[in-house]
mmCIF file of C-alpha atoms and ligand atoms in Angstrom:
data_model
loop_
_atom_site.group_PDB
_atom_site.id
_atom_site.type_symbol
_atom_site.label_atom_id
_atom_site.label_comp_id
_atom_site.label_asym_id
_atom_site.label_seq_id
_atom_site.Cartn_x
_atom_site.Cartn_y
_atom_site.Cartn_z
ATOM 1 C CA UNK A 1 52.300 -92.241 18.521
ATOM 2 C CA UNK A 2 49.705 -91.506 21.142
ATOM 3 C CA UNK A 3 46.481 -89.860 19.914
ATOM 4 C CA UNK A 4 44.198 -88.237 22.492
ATOM 5 C CA UNK A 5 40.753 -86.754 21.819
ATOM 6 C CA UNK A 6 39.529 -85.574 25.208
ATOM 7 C CA UNK A 7 40.747 -82.914 27.625
ATOM 8 C CA UNK A 8 40.314 -85.352 30.506
ATOM 9 C CA UNK A 9 42.556 -87.989 28.902
ATOM 10 C CA UNK A 10 45.094 -85.373 27.890
ATOM 11 C CA UNK A 11 45.333 -84.125 31.469
ATOM 12 C CA UNK A 12 45.760 -87.681 32.762
ATOM 13 C CA UNK A 13 48.643 -88.175 30.305
ATOM 14 C CA UNK A 14 50.151 -84.762 31.122
ATOM 15 C CA UNK A 15 50.326 -85.509 34.856
ATOM 16 C CA UNK A 16 53.052 -88.078 34.262
ATOM 17 C CA UNK A 17 55.208 -85.752 32.129
ATOM 18 C CA UNK A 18 58.202 -83.960 33.563
ATOM 19 C CA UNK A 19 60.828 -81.859 31.789
ATOM 20 C CA UNK A 20 60.261 -79.484 28.914
ATOM 21 C CA UNK A 21 57.201 -79.871 26.716
ATOM 22 C CA UNK A 22 57.143 -78.251 23.266
ATOM 23 C CA UNK A 23 53.691 -77.594 21.810
ATOM 24 C CA UNK A 24 52.851 -77.082 18.146
ATOM 25 C CA UNK A 25 49.213 -76.002 17.671
ATOM 26 C CA UNK A 26 47.914 -76.612 14.124
ATOM 27 C CA UNK A 27 44.660 -76.659 12.204
ATOM 28 C CA UNK A 28 45.737 -79.777 10.284
ATOM 29 C CA UNK A 29 46.526 -80.193 6.599
ATOM 30 C CA UNK A 30 50.134 -80.251 7.668
ATOM 31 C CA UNK A 31 52.892 -78.955 5.400
ATOM 32 C CA UNK A 32 56.625 -78.319 5.632
ATOM 33 C CA UNK A 33 56.006 -75.129 7.622
ATOM 34 C CA UNK A 34 54.297 -77.122 10.394
ATOM 35 C CA UNK A 35 56.977 -79.790 10.189
ATOM 36 C CA UNK A 36 59.691 -77.183 10.725
ATOM 37 C CA UNK A 37 57.880 -76.191 13.961
ATOM 38 C CA UNK A 38 57.741 -79.843 15.032
ATOM 39 C CA UNK A 39 61.449 -80.316 14.206
ATOM 40 C CA UNK A 40 62.303 -77.272 16.304
ATOM 41 C CA UNK A 41 60.176 -78.534 19.218
ATOM 42 C CA UNK A 42 61.901 -81.940 18.947
ATOM 43 C CA UNK A 43 65.277 -80.226 19.006
ATOM 44 C CA UNK A 44 64.630 -77.965 21.991
ATOM 45 C CA UNK A 45 62.259 -79.939 24.225
ATOM 46 C CA UNK A 46 62.131 -83.321 25.933
ATOM 47 C CA UNK A 47 58.527 -83.919 24.849
ATOM 48 C CA UNK A 48 56.555 -82.734 21.827
ATOM 49 C CA UNK A 49 52.790 -82.360 21.579
ATOM 50 C CA UNK A 50 51.009 -81.417 18.335
ATOM 51 C CA UNK A 51 47.348 -80.414 18.293
ATOM 52 C CA UNK A 52 45.182 -80.732 15.216
ATOM 53 C CA UNK A 53 42.046 -78.656 15.570
ATOM 54 C CA UNK A 54 40.258 -76.575 12.948
ATOM 55 C CA UNK A 55 39.130 -73.812 15.269
ATOM 56 C CA UNK A 56 35.707 -72.484 14.157
ATOM 57 C CA UNK A 57 35.973 -69.481 16.497
ATOM 58 C CA UNK A 58 38.578 -67.797 14.289
ATOM 59 C CA UNK A 59 36.394 -67.730 11.160
ATOM 60 C CA UNK A 60 33.456 -65.449 10.389
ATOM 61 C CA UNK A 61 30.549 -67.153 8.591
ATOM 62 C CA UNK A 62 31.642 -65.688 5.228
ATOM 63 C CA UNK A 63 35.212 -67.012 5.528
ATOM 64 C CA UNK A 64 36.657 -70.320 4.374
ATOM 65 C CA UNK A 65 36.039 -72.678 7.318
ATOM 66 C CA UNK A 66 34.042 -75.058 5.113
ATOM 67 C CA UNK A 67 36.718 -75.262 2.428
ATOM 68 C CA UNK A 68 39.740 -75.197 4.715
ATOM 69 C CA UNK A 69 41.784 -78.281 3.664
ATOM 70 C CA UNK A 70 41.623 -81.249 6.063
ATOM 71 C CA UNK A 71 43.448 -84.562 5.731
ATOM 72 C CA UNK A 72 43.945 -86.369 9.024
ATOM 73 C CA UNK A 73 45.341 -89.540 7.424
ATOM 74 C CA UNK A 74 48.063 -87.525 5.698
ATOM 75 C CA UNK A 75 48.745 -85.552 8.899
ATOM 76 C CA UNK A 76 49.245 -88.680 11.002
ATOM 77 C CA UNK A 77 51.527 -90.137 8.341
ATOM 78 C CA UNK A 78 53.806 -87.099 8.106
ATOM 79 C CA UNK A 79 53.932 -86.760 11.899
ATOM 80 C CA UNK A 80 55.071 -90.379 12.205
ATOM 81 C CA UNK A 81 58.516 -89.301 10.943
ATOM 82 C CA UNK A 82 58.998 -87.257 14.107
ATOM 83 C CA UNK A 83 59.299 -87.995 17.746
ATOM 84 C CA UNK A 84 55.883 -86.897 18.927
ATOM 85 C CA UNK A 85 54.698 -87.928 22.357
ATOM 86 C CA UNK A 86 51.066 -87.040 21.861
ATOM 87 C CA UNK A 87 48.803 -85.733 19.114
ATOM 88 C CA UNK A 88 45.837 -83.965 20.650
ATOM 89 C CA UNK A 89 42.783 -83.944 18.377
ATOM 90 C CA UNK A 90 39.843 -82.540 20.340
ATOM 91 C CA UNK A 91 36.314 -82.261 18.974
ATOM 92 C CA UNK A 92 34.298 -79.032 18.758
ATOM 93 C CA UNK A 93 32.137 -80.167 21.673
ATOM 94 C CA UNK A 94 35.246 -80.686 23.836
ATOM 95 C CA UNK A 95 36.595 -77.235 23.030
ATOM 96 C CA UNK A 96 33.338 -75.263 22.864
ATOM 97 C CA UNK A 97 30.657 -77.208 24.735
ATOM 98 C CA UNK A 98 27.051 -76.013 24.536
ATOM 99 C CA UNK A 99 26.695 -72.702 26.364
ATOM 100 C CA UNK A 100 30.349 -71.732 25.875
ATOM 101 C CA UNK A 101 30.592 -67.937 26.272
ATOM 102 C CA UNK A 102 34.126 -66.793 27.157
ATOM 103 C CA UNK A 103 36.460 -65.221 24.584
ATOM 104 C CA UNK A 104 39.922 -63.703 24.822
ATOM 105 C CA UNK A 105 40.594 -60.322 23.215
ATOM 106 C CA UNK A 106 43.917 -58.561 22.730
ATOM 107 C CA UNK A 107 42.892 -54.978 22.078
ATOM 108 C CA UNK A 108 45.734 -53.203 20.247
ATOM 109 C CA UNK A 109 47.908 -55.288 17.959
ATOM 110 C CA UNK A 110 44.890 -57.251 16.808
ATOM 111 C CA UNK A 111 42.953 -54.236 15.497
ATOM 112 C CA UNK A 112 45.050 -53.696 12.347
ATOM 113 C CA UNK A 113 45.996 -55.753 9.246
ATOM 114 C CA UNK A 114 44.511 -59.245 9.661
ATOM 115 C CA UNK A 115 42.336 -57.996 12.495
ATOM 116 C CA UNK A 116 40.822 -55.281 10.317
ATOM 117 C CA UNK A 117 40.117 -57.675 7.440
ATOM 118 C CA UNK A 118 39.074 -60.616 9.615
ATOM 119 C CA UNK A 119 37.164 -59.249 12.608
ATOM 120 C CA UNK A 120 36.866 -62.511 14.604
ATOM 121 C CA UNK A 121 40.252 -63.912 13.743
ATOM 122 C CA UNK A 122 42.457 -62.840 16.651
ATOM 123 C CA UNK A 123 39.727 -63.242 19.235
ATOM 124 C CA UNK A 124 39.317 -66.821 18.027
ATOM 125 C CA UNK A 125 43.057 -67.471 17.877
ATOM 126 C CA UNK A 126 43.756 -65.981 21.321
ATOM 127 C CA UNK A 127 40.854 -67.920 22.830
ATOM 128 C CA UNK A 128 41.847 -71.296 21.427
ATOM 129 C CA UNK A 129 45.561 -70.784 22.129
ATOM 130 C CA UNK A 130 44.821 -69.743 25.733
ATOM 131 C CA UNK A 131 42.613 -72.829 26.120
ATOM 132 C CA UNK A 132 45.328 -75.056 24.679
ATOM 133 C CA UNK A 133 47.934 -73.505 26.955
ATOM 134 C CA UNK A 134 45.719 -74.317 29.958
ATOM 135 C CA UNK A 135 45.147 -77.884 28.811
ATOM 136 C CA UNK A 136 48.605 -78.744 27.424
ATOM 137 C CA UNK A 137 50.634 -76.643 29.892
ATOM 138 C CA UNK A 138 53.571 -76.411 27.478
ATOM 139 C CA UNK A 139 56.909 -75.015 28.595
ATOM 140 C CA UNK A 140 57.406 -73.797 25.011
ATOM 141 C CA UNK A 141 55.070 -73.221 22.065
ATOM 142 C CA UNK A 142 56.106 -72.883 18.429
ATOM 143 C CA UNK A 143 54.585 -70.559 15.827
ATOM 144 C CA UNK A 144 55.520 -69.692 12.236
ATOM 145 C CA UNK A 145 56.784 -66.238 11.275
ATOM 146 C CA UNK A 146 54.525 -66.291 8.227
ATOM 147 C CA UNK A 147 51.822 -65.313 10.712
ATOM 148 C CA UNK A 148 53.901 -62.455 12.130
ATOM 149 C CA UNK A 149 50.919 -60.612 13.573
ATOM 150 C CA UNK A 150 49.579 -63.796 15.169
ATOM 151 C CA UNK A 151 53.000 -64.265 16.824
ATOM 152 C CA UNK A 152 52.854 -60.698 18.199
ATOM 153 C CA UNK A 153 49.304 -61.096 19.521
ATOM 154 C CA UNK A 154 50.161 -64.387 21.230
ATOM 155 C CA UNK A 155 53.377 -62.980 22.708
ATOM 156 C CA UNK A 156 51.384 -60.023 24.058
ATOM 157 C CA UNK A 157 48.676 -62.274 25.506
ATOM 158 C CA UNK A 158 51.290 -64.451 27.200
ATOM 159 C CA UNK A 159 53.014 -61.407 28.654
ATOM 160 C CA UNK A 160 49.815 -59.599 29.718
ATOM 161 C CA UNK A 161 48.304 -62.694 31.345
ATOM 162 C CA UNK A 162 51.537 -63.931 32.963
ATOM 163 C CA UNK A 163 51.362 -67.234 31.130
ATOM 164 C CA UNK A 164 54.567 -69.166 31.706
ATOM 165 C CA UNK A 165 54.925 -70.629 28.208
ATOM 166 C CA UNK A 166 57.901 -69.449 26.131
ATOM 167 C CA UNK A 167 56.905 -68.466 22.582
ATOM 168 C CA UNK A 168 59.355 -69.490 19.873
ATOM 169 C CA UNK A 169 59.084 -68.191 16.327
ATOM 170 C CA UNK A 170 60.270 -70.261 13.395
ATOM 171 C CA UNK A 171 61.168 -68.790 9.962
ATOM 172 C CA UNK A 172 58.731 -69.094 7.065
ATOM 173 C CA UNK A 173 59.210 -72.127 4.824
ATOM 174 C CA UNK A 174 58.919 -71.366 1.096
ATOM 175 C CA UNK A 175 58.484 -73.419 -2.050
ATOM 176 C CA UNK A 176 61.347 -73.191 -4.567
ATOM 177 C CA UNK A 177 59.658 -70.231 -6.318
ATOM 178 C CA UNK A 178 59.289 -68.312 -3.057
ATOM 179 C CA UNK A 179 55.604 -68.938 -2.287
ATOM 180 C CA UNK A 180 55.227 -69.368 1.478
ATOM 181 C CA UNK A 181 53.871 -72.837 2.248
ATOM 182 C CA UNK A 182 50.315 -72.725 3.572
ATOM 183 C CA UNK A 183 47.464 -75.205 3.899
ATOM 184 C CA UNK A 184 45.382 -72.841 1.772
ATOM 185 C CA UNK A 185 47.790 -73.268 -1.189
ATOM 186 C CA UNK A 186 46.033 -76.623 -1.736
ATOM 187 C CA UNK A 187 42.915 -74.698 -2.776
ATOM 188 C CA UNK A 188 44.716 -72.952 -5.670
ATOM 189 C CA UNK A 189 44.185 -74.132 -9.239
ATOM 190 C CA UNK A 190 47.310 -74.622 -11.347
ATOM 191 C CA UNK A 191 47.031 -71.161 -12.920
ATOM 192 C CA UNK A 192 46.220 -69.515 -9.571
ATOM 193 C CA UNK A 193 49.265 -71.244 -8.084
ATOM 194 C CA UNK A 194 51.372 -69.671 -10.869
ATOM 195 C CA UNK A 195 49.907 -66.224 -10.097
ATOM 196 C CA UNK A 196 50.474 -66.666 -6.359
ATOM 197 C CA UNK A 197 54.256 -66.423 -6.799
ATOM 198 C CA UNK A 198 53.700 -62.679 -7.293
ATOM 199 C CA UNK A 199 53.207 -62.360 -3.513
ATOM 200 C CA UNK A 200 56.806 -63.261 -2.747
ATOM 201 C CA UNK A 201 58.004 -61.319 -5.784
ATOM 202 C CA UNK A 202 56.285 -58.211 -4.413
ATOM 203 C CA UNK A 203 57.985 -58.663 -1.026
ATOM 204 C CA UNK A 204 61.284 -59.202 -2.776
ATOM 205 C CA UNK A 205 60.698 -56.004 -4.752
ATOM 206 C CA UNK A 206 60.196 -54.140 -1.467
ATOM 207 C CA UNK A 207 63.517 -55.483 -0.191
ATOM 208 C CA UNK A 208 65.261 -54.522 -3.450
ATOM 209 C CA UNK A 209 63.890 -50.957 -3.482
ATOM 210 C CA UNK A 210 64.759 -50.542 0.186
ATOM 211 C CA UNK A 211 68.304 -51.820 -0.380
ATOM 212 C CA UNK A 212 68.636 -49.284 -3.221
ATOM 213 C CA UNK A 213 68.024 -46.562 -0.659
ATOM 214 C CA UNK A 214 64.290 -45.903 -1.049
ATOM 215 C CA UNK A 215 62.861 -45.052 2.356
ATOM 216 C CA UNK A 216 59.443 -43.798 1.284
ATOM 217 C CA UNK A 217 57.012 -46.528 2.373
ATOM 218 C CA UNK A 218 54.200 -45.332 0.095
ATOM 219 C CA UNK A 219 56.457 -45.449 -2.946
ATOM 220 C CA UNK A 220 57.386 -49.065 -2.143
ATOM 221 C CA UNK A 221 53.762 -50.042 -1.439
ATOM 222 C CA UNK A 222 52.647 -48.543 -4.754
ATOM 223 C CA UNK A 223 55.321 -50.467 -6.669
ATOM 224 C CA UNK A 224 54.286 -53.694 -4.913
ATOM 225 C CA UNK A 225 50.643 -53.047 -5.630
ATOM 226 C CA UNK A 226 51.284 -52.494 -9.341
ATOM 227 C CA UNK A 227 53.299 -55.692 -9.528
ATOM 228 C CA UNK A 228 50.559 -57.728 -7.805
ATOM 229 C CA UNK A 229 47.920 -56.232 -10.097
ATOM 230 C CA UNK A 230 49.949 -57.215 -13.183
ATOM 231 C CA UNK A 231 49.095 -60.925 -12.882
ATOM 232 C CA UNK A 232 45.682 -62.585 -13.326
ATOM 233 C CA UNK A 233 43.408 -63.780 -10.458
ATOM 234 C CA UNK A 234 44.941 -61.452 -7.848
ATOM 235 C CA UNK A 235 43.105 -58.935 -5.691
ATOM 236 C CA UNK A 236 45.088 -57.089 -3.064
ATOM 237 C CA UNK A 237 43.550 -56.914 0.390
ATOM 238 C CA UNK A 238 46.321 -54.886 2.032
ATOM 239 C CA UNK A 239 49.979 -53.996 1.779
ATOM 240 C CA UNK A 240 51.542 -52.667 4.942
ATOM 241 C CA UNK A 241 54.955 -51.435 6.017
ATOM 242 C CA UNK A 242 55.017 -51.151 9.770
ATOM 243 C CA UNK A 243 57.156 -51.096 12.873
ATOM 244 C CA UNK A 244 57.810 -54.773 13.651
ATOM 245 C CA UNK A 245 57.123 -54.500 17.388
ATOM 246 C CA UNK A 246 53.818 -52.588 17.339
ATOM 247 C CA UNK A 247 52.567 -52.715 13.710
ATOM 248 C CA UNK A 248 52.356 -48.891 13.483
ATOM 249 C CA UNK A 249 52.281 -47.954 9.813
ATOM 250 C CA UNK A 250 55.449 -46.180 8.650
ATOM 251 C CA UNK A 251 55.767 -43.289 6.198
ATOM 252 C CA UNK A 252 59.555 -43.297 6.251
ATOM 253 C CA UNK A 253 61.557 -46.480 6.758
ATOM 254 C CA UNK A 254 64.287 -45.326 9.105
ATOM 255 C CA UNK A 255 64.838 -48.521 11.128
ATOM 256 C CA UNK A 256 63.723 -52.128 10.776
ATOM 257 C CA UNK A 257 60.322 -52.642 9.161
ATOM 258 C CA UNK A 258 57.820 -55.432 8.619
ATOM 259 C CA UNK A 259 56.324 -55.618 5.126
ATOM 260 C CA UNK A 260 53.049 -57.580 5.201
ATOM 261 C CA UNK A 261 50.683 -58.439 2.386
ATOM 262 C CA UNK A 262 47.290 -60.124 2.086
ATOM 263 C CA UNK A 263 46.156 -61.021 -1.410
ATOM 264 C CA UNK A 264 43.200 -62.953 -2.782
ATOM 265 C CA UNK A 265 44.293 -65.316 -5.533
ATOM 266 C CA UNK A 266 40.975 -66.374 -6.972
ATOM 267 C CA UNK A 267 38.907 -67.135 -3.862
ATOM 268 C CA UNK A 268 41.899 -68.075 -1.737
ATOM 269 C CA UNK A 269 43.248 -65.454 0.618
ATOM 270 C CA UNK A 270 47.000 -65.703 1.240
ATOM 271 C CA UNK A 271 49.287 -63.723 3.538
ATOM 272 C CA UNK A 272 53.045 -63.316 3.689
ATOM 273 C CA UNK A 273 55.656 -60.933 5.066
ATOM 274 C CA UNK A 274 59.350 -60.103 5.200
ATOM 275 C CA UNK A 275 61.479 -57.968 7.455
ATOM 276 C CA UNK A 276 63.550 -55.080 6.145
ATOM 277 C CA UNK A 277 66.649 -54.483 8.240
ATOM 278 C CA UNK A 278 68.226 -51.084 8.570
ATOM 279 C CA UNK A 279 71.462 -52.804 7.484
ATOM 280 C CA UNK A 280 69.934 -54.131 4.194
HETATM 281 O O1 PAF B 1 48.196 -70.647 12.885
HETATM 282 C C1 PAF B 1 47.271 -71.489 12.996
HETATM 283 O O2 PAF B 1 47.258 -72.545 12.327
HETATM 284 C C2 PAF B 1 46.123 -71.215 13.952
HETATM 285 O O3 PAF B 1 45.788 -69.872 13.970
HETATM 286 C C3 PAF B 1 46.372 -71.749 15.379
HETATM 287 C C4 PAF B 1 47.530 -71.023 16.052
HETATM 288 C C5 PAF B 1 46.656 -73.247 15.331
HETATM 289 C C6 PAF B 1 45.121 -71.517 16.251
HETATM 290 O O4 PAF B 1 44.018 -72.185 15.745
#
């Protein structure tokens, strides 16, 4: 497995590569969700590149950059099971050298949900992903559906800026009890981990109510909220039921809908979502 730390060396390596190149950007602390993206890239592309970079630009000073789990040794070990051509691990000074001053901003989809709660998040994500796309020049890039809004913002950026990378979305990987796998789950205590299962249960409740014929989004959100509140350590940030393509909040669920939640479990903020289909 080839590990590269500089943009210059990456570009030298990239020059020799022909055929499709699948790119999996990560912030490290790899879990089964990341590995499902890598497996998909392996399946669809001739070459696979994974980046490991904890991007400071997508965190405000009061967020969890300092406590975000990092474990490079573990990451390299789990990646060794796959066919990876290159792991790109740039430093902060490579990505944001002194005097860096250019940021990418999607201006619609990124103003709601995560964007409202985390003001720098999508600007930081769009900036680093655009930089990676310029450096890696992937034919395809793989993102997890757990970050549904991130997928939408990146798809919009790619379309608006005529970037030639195909964006592929991979379904959320869940633990046996339904909790979506996330690097941040490592920061949960045992009892917080138990409480965190309420996130999936609340999404499941939304699906159940919807399948019973309830179309009133506020009714469903209220039921989810009460369920989340019923377990210790949880504090709801938002519950949203929106149109999947534009994240417009729905009053009545008449077609497909995206149910998204953000919940603090102790100090750890977790997000998850499911789709409701009109055929459910
Ligand atoms: O989803 C993530 O882990 C990050 O937001 C990403 C896409 C790697 C950008 O830093």
